[in-house]
mmCIF file of C-alpha atoms in Angstrom:
data_model
loop_
_atom_site.group_PDB
_atom_site.id
_atom_site.type_symbol
_atom_site.label_atom_id
_atom_site.label_comp_id
_atom_site.label_asym_id
_atom_site.label_seq_id
_atom_site.Cartn_x
_atom_site.Cartn_y
_atom_site.Cartn_z
ATOM 1 C CA MET N 20 -32.213 34.100 7.440
ATOM 2 C CA ASP N 21 -33.884 31.153 9.128
ATOM 3 C CA THR N 22 -31.667 29.497 11.766
ATOM 4 C CA SER N 23 -32.719 26.049 10.581
ATOM 5 C CA TYR N 24 -31.266 26.851 7.137
ATOM 6 C CA THR N 25 -28.113 28.235 8.745
ATOM 7 C CA ASP N 26 -27.702 24.981 10.692
ATOM 8 C CA PHE N 27 -28.460 22.970 7.557
ATOM 9 C CA LEU N 28 -25.819 24.870 5.581
ATOM 10 C CA SER N 29 -23.298 24.644 8.395
ATOM 11 C CA ASN N 30 -23.714 20.866 8.619
ATOM 12 C CA LEU N 31 -23.271 20.484 4.866
ATOM 13 C CA LYS N 32 -20.168 22.677 4.862
ATOM 14 C CA ASN N 33 -18.684 20.568 7.651
ATOM 15 C CA ARG N 34 -19.436 17.392 5.723
ATOM 16 C CA VAL N 35 -17.819 18.770 2.564
ATOM 17 C CA ALA N 36 -14.715 19.808 4.513
ATOM 18 C CA GLU N 37 -14.470 16.381 6.191
ATOM 19 C CA SER N 38 -14.859 14.580 2.867
ATOM 20 C CA ARG N 39 -12.176 16.722 1.282
ATOM 21 C CA MET N 40 -9.805 15.918 4.143
ATOM 22 C CA ARG N 41 -10.480 12.178 3.879
ATOM 23 C CA ALA N 42 -9.930 12.295 0.117
ATOM 24 C CA ALA N 43 -6.644 14.174 0.525
ATOM 25 C CA PHE N 44 -5.558 11.645 3.155
ATOM 26 C CA LYS N 45 -6.348 8.729 0.793
ATOM 27 C CA VAL N 46 -4.476 10.384 -2.073
ATOM 28 C CA ASN N 47 -1.463 10.882 0.194
ATOM 29 C CA GLN N 48 -1.562 7.232 1.296
ATOM 30 C CA GLU N 49 -1.667 6.058 -2.310
ATOM 31 C CA LEU N 50 1.249 8.313 -3.280
ATOM 32 C CA ILE N 51 3.332 7.047 -0.368
ATOM 33 C CA LEU N 52 2.611 3.446 -1.415
ATOM 34 C CA LEU N 53 3.403 4.282 -5.054
ATOM 35 C CA TYR N 54 6.678 5.941 -4.092
ATOM 36 C CA HIS N 55 7.624 2.960 -1.929
ATOM 37 C CA HIS N 56 6.846 0.618 -4.826
ATOM 38 C CA ILE N 57 8.943 2.663 -7.258
ATOM 39 C CA GLY N 58 11.805 2.771 -4.758
ATOM 40 C CA THR N 59 11.603 -0.990 -4.239
ATOM 41 C CA GLN N 60 11.597 -1.585 -7.987
ATOM 42 C CA ILE N 61 14.658 0.643 -8.427
ATOM 43 C CA ILE N 62 16.509 -1.290 -5.711
ATOM 44 C CA GLN N 63 15.565 -4.647 -7.235
ATOM 45 C CA SER N 64 16.577 -3.562 -10.731
ATOM 46 C CA GLN N 65 19.875 -2.086 -9.580
ATOM 47 C CA THR N 66 20.622 -5.256 -7.604
ATOM 48 C CA ALA N 67 19.761 -7.558 -10.493
ATOM 49 C CA HIS N 68 21.395 -5.545 -13.267
ATOM 50 C CA GLY N 69 24.068 -3.572 -11.446
ATOM 51 C CA TRP N 70 22.781 -0.320 -12.852
ATOM 52 C CA GLY N 71 24.277 2.863 -11.531
ATOM 53 C CA THR N 72 22.617 6.223 -11.081
ATOM 54 C CA LYS N 73 22.108 6.569 -14.839
ATOM 55 C CA VAL N 74 19.043 4.361 -14.608
ATOM 56 C CA ILE N 75 17.485 6.896 -12.271
ATOM 57 C CA THR N 76 18.150 9.701 -14.741
ATOM 58 C CA GLN N 77 16.657 7.706 -17.622
ATOM 59 C CA LEU N 78 13.723 6.519 -15.534
ATOM 60 C CA SER N 79 13.025 10.111 -14.536
ATOM 61 C CA LYS N 80 12.931 11.218 -18.184
ATOM 62 C CA ASP N 81 10.732 8.314 -19.226
ATOM 63 C CA LEU N 82 8.226 8.707 -16.379
ATOM 64 C CA ARG N 83 7.982 12.468 -16.883
ATOM 65 C CA ASN N 84 7.391 11.946 -20.613
ATOM 66 C CA GLU N 85 4.705 9.343 -19.958
ATOM 67 C CA PHE N 86 2.997 11.308 -17.156
ATOM 68 C CA PRO N 87 3.676 15.008 -17.871
ATOM 69 C CA GLU N 88 0.818 16.135 -15.616
ATOM 70 C CA MET N 89 2.386 14.455 -12.578
ATOM 71 C CA LYS N 90 5.105 15.921 -10.448
ATOM 72 C CA GLY N 91 7.497 13.860 -8.382
ATOM 73 C CA PHE N 92 9.551 12.005 -10.971
ATOM 74 C CA SER N 93 12.694 14.111 -10.817
ATOM 75 C CA PRO N 94 15.976 12.204 -10.435
ATOM 76 C CA GLN N 95 16.300 13.520 -6.892
ATOM 77 C CA ASN N 96 12.806 12.405 -5.930
ATOM 78 C CA LEU N 97 13.449 8.946 -7.414
ATOM 79 C CA LYS N 98 16.536 8.766 -5.184
ATOM 80 C CA TYR N 99 14.327 9.720 -2.232
ATOM 81 C CA MET N 100 11.939 6.910 -3.201
ATOM 82 C CA ARG N 101 14.827 4.465 -3.275
ATOM 83 C CA ARG N 102 15.983 5.582 0.152
ATOM 84 C CA PHE N 103 12.421 5.460 1.476
ATOM 85 C CA ALA N 104 12.125 1.827 0.336
ATOM 86 C CA GLU N 105 15.434 1.077 2.071
ATOM 87 C CA GLU N 106 14.282 2.704 5.294
ATOM 88 C CA TYR N 107 10.785 1.219 5.523
ATOM 89 C CA SER N 108 9.360 -2.178 4.665
ATOM 90 C CA LEU N 109 5.875 -2.201 3.196
ATOM 91 C CA ASP N 110 4.556 -3.573 6.502
ATOM 92 C CA GLU N 111 6.087 -0.691 8.449
ATOM 93 C CA ILE N 112 4.401 2.006 6.398
ATOM 94 C CA GLY N 113 0.866 1.498 7.733
ATOM 95 C CA GLN N 114 1.966 0.379 11.188
ATOM 96 C CA GLN N 115 4.171 3.401 11.759
ATOM 97 C CA ALA N 116 1.751 5.908 10.238
ATOM 98 C CA VAL N 117 4.357 6.979 7.699
ATOM 99 C CA ASP N 118 1.588 7.073 5.113
ATOM 100 C CA GLN N 119 -0.218 9.749 7.115
ATOM 101 C CA LEU N 120 2.556 12.287 6.610
ATOM 102 C CA PRO N 121 3.096 14.274 3.443
ATOM 103 C CA TRP N 122 6.000 13.087 1.280
ATOM 104 C CA GLY N 123 8.136 16.121 2.126
ATOM 105 C CA HIS N 124 7.832 15.388 5.845
ATOM 106 C CA ASN N 125 8.944 11.806 5.280
ATOM 107 C CA ILE N 126 11.997 12.948 3.336
ATOM 108 C CA LEU N 127 12.915 15.446 6.024
ATOM 109 C CA LEU N 128 12.598 12.877 8.783
ATOM 110 C CA MET N 129 14.579 10.251 6.845
ATOM 111 C CA TYR N 130 17.529 12.580 6.442
ATOM 112 C CA GLN N 131 17.353 14.456 9.742
ATOM 113 C CA VAL N 132 16.587 11.617 12.181
ATOM 114 C CA SER N 133 18.667 8.479 11.697
ATOM 115 C CA ASP N 134 17.346 6.591 14.731
ATOM 116 C CA LYS N 135 14.109 4.810 13.753
ATOM 117 C CA ASN N 136 12.642 5.012 17.271
ATOM 118 C CA ALA N 137 13.228 8.744 17.432
ATOM 119 C CA ARG N 138 11.816 9.106 13.929
ATOM 120 C CA GLN N 139 8.712 7.207 15.008
ATOM 121 C CA PHE N 140 8.289 9.617 17.913
ATOM 122 C CA TYR N 141 8.353 12.584 15.522
ATOM 123 C CA ILE N 142 5.919 10.875 13.148
ATOM 124 C CA ARG N 143 3.427 10.376 15.960
ATOM 125 C CA LYS N 144 3.840 13.950 17.166
ATOM 126 C CA ALA N 145 3.400 15.357 13.657
ATOM 127 C CA ILE N 146 0.157 13.436 13.260
ATOM 128 C CA GLU N 147 -1.129 14.678 16.610
#
């Protein structure tokens, strides 16, 4: 096989891999922002209406019925979203690179590391 074709193919494969990584990164960022928004909305609704945990159960059922192809709307995950919105302001998400970590990593860090400065250290290290 001609080495020029091999180089050509190699460059295209690298480009495809890079594009896939960028797309996955963007999808993750959007999910983190969505989850923060849902958590914020839950907090606002519970504050305004005094709803207990039953709203989370009902919301979980309704969202899963409306979006059956999506995962992530379990009652427990909605509680994680609520906690996430309590822990981070919208401004902090991009500044602290929280949106660069997968959702599961964010949950783990929220519950395992209570000090925000220490948590920020682990976020930076995970990204590196």
